[in-house]
Every structure is written in structure tokens, then in C-alpha cells.
């Protein structure tokens, strides 16, 4: 597939998507959002890719936000549609993807950029990373799930302070808040994420997909996390991965998961 704003690199089990608009600090315009959706969908459907790493090009930014130039003249109706479409096609889509997605935050992750990182299953940052939701400084609010996912990740008080002040926090503070899981020197960021991805890819991708579903169910108002866990747990017993995982343990060997 040919993309204009992103680069997709596929290894045997790990893929890397690089958002590639460095002159605009990788800001998310409409076309980039569309391409990201397509790339995540395609990689998820291959069956061979077990983990996706998402990173920004260059050394300065992960993503510096939604492309402000694109929505500066929008009406109420267009603003609403922008948030609704973006949430559905990219942010909720990534959060609910069966394939785990790690955000490698290699610089500024602001507005839609932080929202995209928060939609990923977890986040790792480089020491130079700066994160924030500066939307109220533009007279708008986060519209790609930021008002929901930031309080989920760091607590309501801290989230409201960050949103109201439009302030940026550095990687060390983000680690303290639990917004990112690890902080590395920039030159080690990708290798660290690849190592983590390697560990994940040794496990059952079928079971991991069920785990993502069960965890996400607990954060949705129309579902019960515990009930979803029971269903997903039961469903695992019908999979070839479960048969292989338990047999390998009893035979004292390493499991070789057949996958979906
Ligand atoms: N949308 C559109 N363009 C953006 C952008 C965004 N969110 N963020 C950065 N850019 C563009 C700049 O307009 C500039 O383009 P130009 O060279 O054609 O003028 C280019 O990226 C480089 O950014 P610049 O502001 O010159 O870099 P800087 O190092 O001085 O500042 C930031 C970096 C991140 C502090 C600053 O770019 C910024 O505040 N960006 C907007 C962040 C934001 O409010 N995001 C939320 C959007 S809802």
C-alpha cells in the first residue's frame, strides 16, 4: 500500500508505523488519520503481525496535535463531525484493535498527538518528550477522547489541571503520573520498544486479543468488565493457542503458538 504521510515497516512479527510529516511536527491532518486507520487495519488483518509500534519521524515530535490549519474555519457542525469521525476511525479503532499497539513517544505529544498515544495500549517515552492537551489555549477542548482517557490514566484531578492549564509535562513527570510506562534516552527508545514487542510476540496473540477486550470493557459504560472477562476467559479454552500453551507447559517445553 502506498502512503503519503506515514511509513510502514513490517518485520516477521513486529511492524512499525512512523508518522511522517516532520515539517509540521507530524500534525494529524485528515489524510494522515485516514492512512493511519488503513495501516492499522491492514496490519491487524495480516495475522502475522503480533505487535505494532507507533512513532513520529524526526527527533522533535511524536505528533504535535491535530492539524490546526485544517479546522481553524470549521462550523459547529463540522467540529462535531471532525471529533466523531476521528474517534471512530482512529482513536477508538486503535484502542480496540486485537493487535497490541505501543506508542513510542519520541518528542512532543500534544493535543491529538497525546490523544493518539493514549489510545494505544501503552506508552514508552524518550527523555526529551513533552506531553499535554493545550486545546483550551485555542478555545476548544480535546475532541479525540482526551477528556476521557487522560483521567482514566492519571486520575481526574491531575487530568483537569493539565487540561485547564494547557501545560506540558516532561517525560519524568509523565512517568510519575503513570502516563508512560518507561523513559529512555531517545537513541534507545525504538530498540527498547522492539524488545518489549518481542516479549509480547512470544505469547498467545489470541489470548492477548481477549485480554485487550476484557480490559477495555471495564472502561465502557455499556459493558461490564468482569462479565466480559468471564466470557473471554471461557472463550480461550476453545482455542488452539490454549491447547498448545497448556500442553507445552506440561511437557516442559516452550510454547509455539499457532495464532488465530
Ligand atoms: N497543526 C498544524 N501545524 C503545526 C502544528 C499543529 N498542531 N504543530 C506544529 N505545526 C507546524 C507549525 O505551524 C510550523 O509550520 P511552518 O514551519 O510551516 O510555520 C511547524 O509545524 C514547526 O512548528 P513550530 O511551531 O515552528 O516549532 P516550535 O519548535 O517553535 O514549537 C510546538 C513547537 C510544538 C511548541 C508548537 O509547534 C506548537 O505549539 N504546536 C501546536 C500544539 C497544539 O496546540 N496542539 C494541539 C492542537 S489541537
Short mmCIF file of C-alpha atoms and ligand atoms in Angstrom, two decimals:
data_model
loop_
_atom_site.label_atom_id
_atom_site.label_comp_id
_atom_site.label_asym_id
_atom_site.label_seq_id
_atom_site.Cartn_x
_atom_site.Cartn_y
_atom_site.Cartn_z
CA UNK A 1 0.00 0.00 0.00
CA UNK A 2 1.30 3.49 -0.88
CA UNK A 3 1.00 6.17 1.80
CA UNK A 4 1.92 9.87 1.62
CA UNK A 5 2.08 10.73 5.33
CA UNK A 6 3.19 7.57 7.09
CA UNK A 7 5.83 4.88 6.68
CA UNK A 8 5.05 1.25 7.44
CA UNK A 9 7.82 -1.24 8.09
CA UNK A 10 6.92 -4.87 8.53
CA UNK A 11 9.23 -7.37 10.22
CA UNK A 12 8.37 -11.02 10.68
CA UNK A 13 6.10 -10.40 13.70
CA UNK A 14 6.58 -6.71 14.60
CA UNK A 15 5.56 -3.71 12.50
CA UNK A 16 6.47 -0.06 12.93
CA UNK A 17 4.29 2.80 11.75
CA UNK A 18 6.08 6.16 11.53
CA UNK A 19 4.01 9.32 11.18
CA UNK A 20 6.00 11.21 8.61
CA UNK A 21 5.21 14.92 8.36
CA UNK A 22 8.30 16.26 10.14
CA UNK A 23 7.98 19.79 8.71
CA UNK A 24 4.59 20.04 10.51
CA UNK A 25 5.83 18.17 13.58
CA UNK A 26 3.76 15.20 12.37
CA UNK A 27 0.45 17.03 12.96
CA UNK A 28 -2.57 14.87 12.18
CA UNK A 29 -4.38 16.11 9.11
CA UNK A 30 -7.37 14.33 7.59
CA UNK A 31 -5.29 12.32 5.15
CA UNK A 32 -2.89 11.14 7.86
CA UNK A 33 -5.78 9.96 10.03
CA UNK A 34 -7.20 8.06 7.06
CA UNK A 35 -3.84 6.46 6.26
CA UNK A 36 -3.26 5.50 9.89
CA UNK A 37 -6.65 3.80 10.00
CA UNK A 38 -5.85 1.88 6.84
CA UNK A 39 -2.38 0.87 8.04
CA UNK A 40 -3.61 -0.37 11.44
CA UNK A 41 -6.45 -2.28 9.78
CA UNK A 42 -4.19 -3.89 7.20
CA UNK A 43 -1.53 -4.91 9.74
CA UNK A 44 -4.17 -6.28 12.12
CA UNK A 45 -5.66 -8.38 9.34
CA UNK A 46 -2.37 -9.94 8.18
CA UNK A 47 -2.43 -12.38 11.10
CA UNK A 48 1.39 -12.49 11.13
CA UNK A 49 1.99 -9.11 12.83
CA UNK A 50 1.80 -9.57 16.60
CA UNK A 51 2.75 -6.07 17.82
CA UNK A 52 2.66 -2.62 16.22
CA UNK A 53 4.94 0.23 17.35
CA UNK A 54 3.78 3.78 16.56
CA UNK A 55 6.38 6.58 16.45
CA UNK A 56 6.85 10.05 14.93
CA UNK A 57 9.51 10.86 12.36
CA UNK A 58 12.47 13.04 13.30
CA UNK A 59 13.79 13.77 16.75
CA UNK A 60 11.45 16.54 17.79
CA UNK A 61 7.89 15.29 17.74
CA UNK A 62 5.71 12.24 18.12
CA UNK A 63 2.68 14.26 16.98
CA UNK A 64 2.19 17.98 17.77
CA UNK A 65 -1.59 17.70 17.58
CA UNK A 66 -4.43 17.77 15.14
CA UNK A 67 -3.61 19.97 12.16
CA UNK A 68 -4.83 23.36 13.39
CA UNK A 69 -4.71 24.85 9.87
CA UNK A 70 -7.29 22.32 8.73
CA UNK A 71 -10.03 23.07 11.27
CA UNK A 72 -9.49 26.77 12.02
CA UNK A 73 -12.56 27.78 9.96
CA UNK A 74 -14.90 24.95 10.93
CA UNK A 75 -18.53 25.47 11.95
CA UNK A 76 -20.21 23.81 14.96
CA UNK A 77 -21.48 21.03 12.72
CA UNK A 78 -18.08 20.46 11.13
CA UNK A 79 -16.34 20.49 14.52
CA UNK A 80 -18.67 17.85 15.86
CA UNK A 81 -18.21 15.70 12.77
CA UNK A 82 -14.41 16.05 12.98
CA UNK A 83 -14.37 14.65 16.53
CA UNK A 84 -16.93 11.92 15.82
CA UNK A 85 -15.24 10.68 12.67
CA UNK A 86 -11.73 10.85 14.12
CA UNK A 87 -12.72 8.99 17.29
CA UNK A 88 -14.41 6.22 15.32
CA UNK A 89 -11.87 5.76 12.55
CA UNK A 90 -8.64 6.09 14.50
CA UNK A 91 -8.68 6.60 18.26
CA UNK A 92 -11.35 4.06 19.28
CA UNK A 93 -10.20 1.83 16.45
CA UNK A 94 -6.63 1.66 17.83
CA UNK A 95 -7.81 1.17 21.41
CA UNK A 96 -9.96 -1.78 20.36
CA UNK A 97 -7.51 -3.32 17.90
CA UNK A 98 -6.76 -7.01 18.57
CA UNK A 99 -3.06 -6.41 17.84
CA UNK A 100 -1.23 -4.65 20.69
CA UNK A 101 -0.04 -1.12 19.85
CA UNK A 102 2.85 0.55 21.71
CA UNK A 103 3.24 4.33 21.40
CA UNK A 104 6.91 5.31 21.27
CA UNK A 105 6.67 8.99 22.25
CA UNK A 106 9.85 10.44 20.78
CA UNK A 107 9.15 14.16 21.33
CA UNK A 108 6.13 16.45 21.53
CA UNK A 109 2.84 14.58 22.03
CA UNK A 110 0.31 17.39 22.20
CA UNK A 111 -3.44 17.55 21.74
CA UNK A 112 -4.44 14.90 19.20
CA UNK A 113 -0.89 13.52 19.46
CA UNK A 114 -1.23 12.74 23.15
CA UNK A 115 -4.77 11.51 22.49
CA UNK A 116 -3.40 9.11 19.89
CA UNK A 117 -0.68 7.91 22.28
CA UNK A 118 -3.36 7.40 24.96
CA UNK A 119 -5.47 5.33 22.57
CA UNK A 120 -2.50 2.96 22.16
CA UNK A 121 -2.35 0.06 24.61
CA UNK A 122 0.61 1.56 26.48
CA UNK A 123 3.26 4.23 26.10
CA UNK A 124 7.05 4.49 26.31
CA UNK A 125 8.73 7.92 26.08
CA UNK A 126 12.14 9.35 25.30
CA UNK A 127 13.71 11.76 27.78
CA UNK A 128 13.03 14.76 25.54
CA UNK A 129 9.28 14.03 25.25
CA UNK A 130 6.78 16.71 26.23
CA UNK A 131 3.10 15.91 26.68
CA UNK A 132 -0.03 17.98 27.10
CA UNK A 133 -3.54 18.81 25.98
CA UNK A 134 -3.27 22.51 25.02
CA UNK A 135 -6.69 22.73 23.34
CA UNK A 136 -8.25 25.26 25.74
CA UNK A 137 -5.48 27.69 24.77
CA UNK A 138 -7.03 27.54 21.27
CA UNK A 139 -10.59 27.95 22.56
CA UNK A 140 -11.56 24.32 22.08
CA UNK A 141 -11.43 21.11 24.15
CA UNK A 142 -9.75 17.77 23.44
CA UNK A 143 -12.03 16.02 20.94
CA UNK A 144 -10.28 12.76 20.23
CA UNK A 145 -11.03 11.09 23.56
CA UNK A 146 -8.64 13.19 25.68
CA UNK A 147 -11.23 14.22 28.28
CA UNK A 148 -11.92 10.52 28.91
CA UNK A 149 -8.60 8.71 28.54
CA UNK A 150 -6.41 11.22 30.42
CA UNK A 151 -8.48 10.93 33.67
CA UNK A 152 -8.53 7.13 33.22
CA UNK A 153 -4.75 7.06 33.03
CA UNK A 154 -3.65 9.70 35.58
CA UNK A 155 -6.75 10.50 37.67
CA UNK A 156 -9.38 13.21 37.38
CA UNK A 157 -7.64 15.97 39.36
CA UNK A 158 -4.35 15.73 37.52
CA UNK A 159 -6.14 15.47 34.17
CA UNK A 160 -8.29 18.52 34.82
CA UNK A 161 -5.24 20.51 35.93
CA UNK A 162 -3.39 19.58 32.74
CA UNK A 163 -6.42 20.34 30.55
CA UNK A 164 -7.23 23.66 32.28
CA UNK A 165 -3.67 24.97 32.35
CA UNK A 166 -2.89 23.71 28.81
CA UNK A 167 0.52 22.95 30.31
CA UNK A 168 3.10 20.49 29.04
CA UNK A 169 4.68 17.90 31.31
CA UNK A 170 8.06 16.33 30.70
CA UNK A 171 8.78 12.62 30.43
CA UNK A 172 9.83 12.31 34.07
CA UNK A 173 6.52 13.77 35.27
CA UNK A 174 4.60 11.59 32.81
CA UNK A 175 6.34 8.55 34.29
CA UNK A 176 5.47 9.68 37.82
CA UNK A 177 1.83 10.13 36.73
CA UNK A 178 1.71 6.70 35.08
CA UNK A 179 1.01 8.24 31.68
CA UNK A 180 4.04 6.42 30.27
CA UNK A 181 5.49 3.11 31.45
CA UNK A 182 9.19 3.77 30.77
CA UNK A 183 11.51 6.64 29.86
CA UNK A 184 14.66 6.11 27.78
CA UNK A 185 17.32 8.20 26.09
CA UNK A 186 15.99 8.97 22.62
CA UNK A 187 18.53 6.78 20.81
CA UNK A 188 17.40 3.75 22.87
CA UNK A 189 13.64 4.29 22.56
CA UNK A 190 12.88 2.19 19.49
CA UNK A 191 15.14 -0.72 20.45
CA UNK A 192 13.55 -0.79 23.90
CA UNK A 193 10.07 -0.89 22.34
CA UNK A 194 11.16 -3.61 19.91
CA UNK A 195 12.44 -5.71 22.82
CA UNK A 196 9.14 -5.28 24.64
CA UNK A 197 7.29 -6.15 21.44
CA UNK A 198 9.47 -9.27 21.08
CA UNK A 199 8.45 -10.43 24.56
CA UNK A 200 4.78 -9.83 23.79
CA UNK A 201 5.02 -11.67 20.48
CA UNK A 202 6.22 -14.85 22.21
CA UNK A 203 2.83 -15.09 23.92
CA UNK A 204 -0.53 -16.15 22.55
CA UNK A 205 -1.85 -13.39 20.29
CA UNK A 206 -5.33 -14.92 20.58
CA UNK A 207 -5.24 -14.65 24.40
CA UNK A 208 -3.77 -11.12 24.19
CA UNK A 209 -6.65 -10.04 21.94
CA UNK A 210 -9.14 -11.36 24.53
CA UNK A 211 -7.23 -9.57 27.32
CA UNK A 212 -7.43 -6.25 25.43
CA UNK A 213 -11.17 -6.77 25.00
CA UNK A 214 -11.75 -7.57 28.68
CA UNK A 215 -9.64 -4.65 29.94
CA UNK A 216 -11.37 -2.20 27.58
CA UNK A 217 -14.82 -3.47 28.61
CA UNK A 218 -14.23 -2.17 32.14
CA UNK A 219 -13.85 1.38 30.81
CA UNK A 220 -17.05 1.38 28.75
CA UNK A 221 -20.39 2.44 30.17
CA UNK A 222 -22.41 -0.07 28.20
CA UNK A 223 -20.44 -3.15 29.24
CA UNK A 224 -19.40 -4.96 32.40
CA UNK A 225 -15.67 -5.62 32.65
CA UNK A 226 -15.96 -8.61 34.97
CA UNK A 227 -18.65 -10.24 32.80
CA UNK A 228 -16.53 -9.62 29.70
CA UNK A 229 -13.55 -11.20 31.43
CA UNK A 230 -15.56 -14.33 32.24
CA UNK A 231 -16.69 -14.63 28.59
CA UNK A 232 -13.18 -14.01 27.22
CA UNK A 233 -11.62 -16.41 29.74
CA UNK A 234 -14.06 -19.14 28.71
CA UNK A 235 -13.51 -18.47 25.01
CA UNK A 236 -9.75 -19.04 25.45
CA UNK A 237 -10.47 -22.69 26.38
CA UNK A 238 -11.72 -23.29 22.85
CA UNK A 239 -8.56 -22.04 21.13
CA UNK A 240 -5.63 -23.91 19.64
CA UNK A 241 -3.32 -21.46 21.47
CA UNK A 242 -4.70 -22.61 24.83
CA UNK A 243 -4.20 -26.24 23.91
CA UNK A 244 -0.62 -25.53 22.82
CA UNK A 245 0.17 -23.28 25.83
CA UNK A 246 -1.02 -25.75 28.45
CA UNK A 247 0.41 -28.81 26.63
CA UNK A 248 3.81 -27.10 26.27
CA UNK A 249 3.83 -26.27 30.00
CA UNK A 250 3.02 -29.85 30.99
CA UNK A 251 5.61 -31.20 28.53
CA UNK A 252 8.18 -28.73 29.96
CA UNK A 253 8.87 -27.05 26.61
CA UNK A 254 8.42 -23.54 25.18
CA UNK A 255 5.02 -22.93 23.58
CA UNK A 256 4.84 -22.36 19.85
CA UNK A 257 1.53 -20.63 19.37
CA UNK A 258 -0.34 -21.31 16.14
CA UNK A 259 -2.20 -17.96 16.43
CA UNK A 260 -5.60 -17.05 15.10
N1 LIG B 1 -1.07 21.87 13.45
C1 LIG B 1 -0.56 22.38 12.33
N2 LIG B 1 0.72 22.74 12.19
C2 LIG B 1 1.52 22.55 13.24
C3 LIG B 1 1.07 22.01 14.46
C4 LIG B 1 -0.30 21.67 14.53
N3 LIG B 1 -0.83 21.12 15.63
N4 LIG B 1 2.10 21.96 15.33
C5 LIG B 1 3.17 22.44 14.68
N5 LIG B 1 2.83 22.80 13.43
C6 LIG B 1 3.70 23.37 12.37
C7 LIG B 1 3.98 24.83 12.62
O1 LIG B 1 2.91 25.64 12.12
C8 LIG B 1 5.26 25.01 11.82
O2 LIG B 1 4.93 25.06 10.45
P1 LIG B 1 5.62 26.20 9.49
O3 LIG B 1 7.09 25.92 9.58
O4 LIG B 1 5.04 25.91 8.14
O5 LIG B 1 5.26 27.51 10.07
C9 LIG B 1 5.98 23.69 12.04
O6 LIG B 1 4.97 22.76 12.42
C10 LIG B 1 7.04 23.74 13.13
O7 LIG B 1 6.43 24.19 14.32
P2 LIG B 1 6.97 25.45 15.17
O8 LIG B 1 5.81 25.99 15.96
O9 LIG B 1 7.71 26.39 14.29
O10 LIG B 1 8.00 24.70 16.14
P3 LIG B 1 8.48 25.19 17.58
O11 LIG B 1 9.64 24.32 17.93
O12 LIG B 1 8.66 26.65 17.60
O13 LIG B 1 7.24 24.84 18.57
C11 LIG B 1 5.46 23.46 19.42
C12 LIG B 1 6.86 23.51 18.77
C13 LIG B 1 5.00 22.01 19.49
C14 LIG B 1 5.53 24.05 20.85
C15 LIG B 1 4.47 24.32 18.57
O14 LIG B 1 4.58 23.89 17.22
C16 LIG B 1 3.02 24.21 18.98
O15 LIG B 1 2.62 24.79 19.98
N6 LIG B 1 2.20 23.50 18.19
C17 LIG B 1 0.79 23.39 18.38
C18 LIG B 1 0.48 22.46 19.53
C19 LIG B 1 -1.01 22.40 19.78
O16 LIG B 1 -1.63 23.34 20.20
N7 LIG B 1 -1.58 21.22 19.52
C20 LIG B 1 -2.94 20.96 19.77
C21 LIG B 1 -3.75 21.09 18.57
S1 LIG B 1 -5.45 20.76 18.92
#
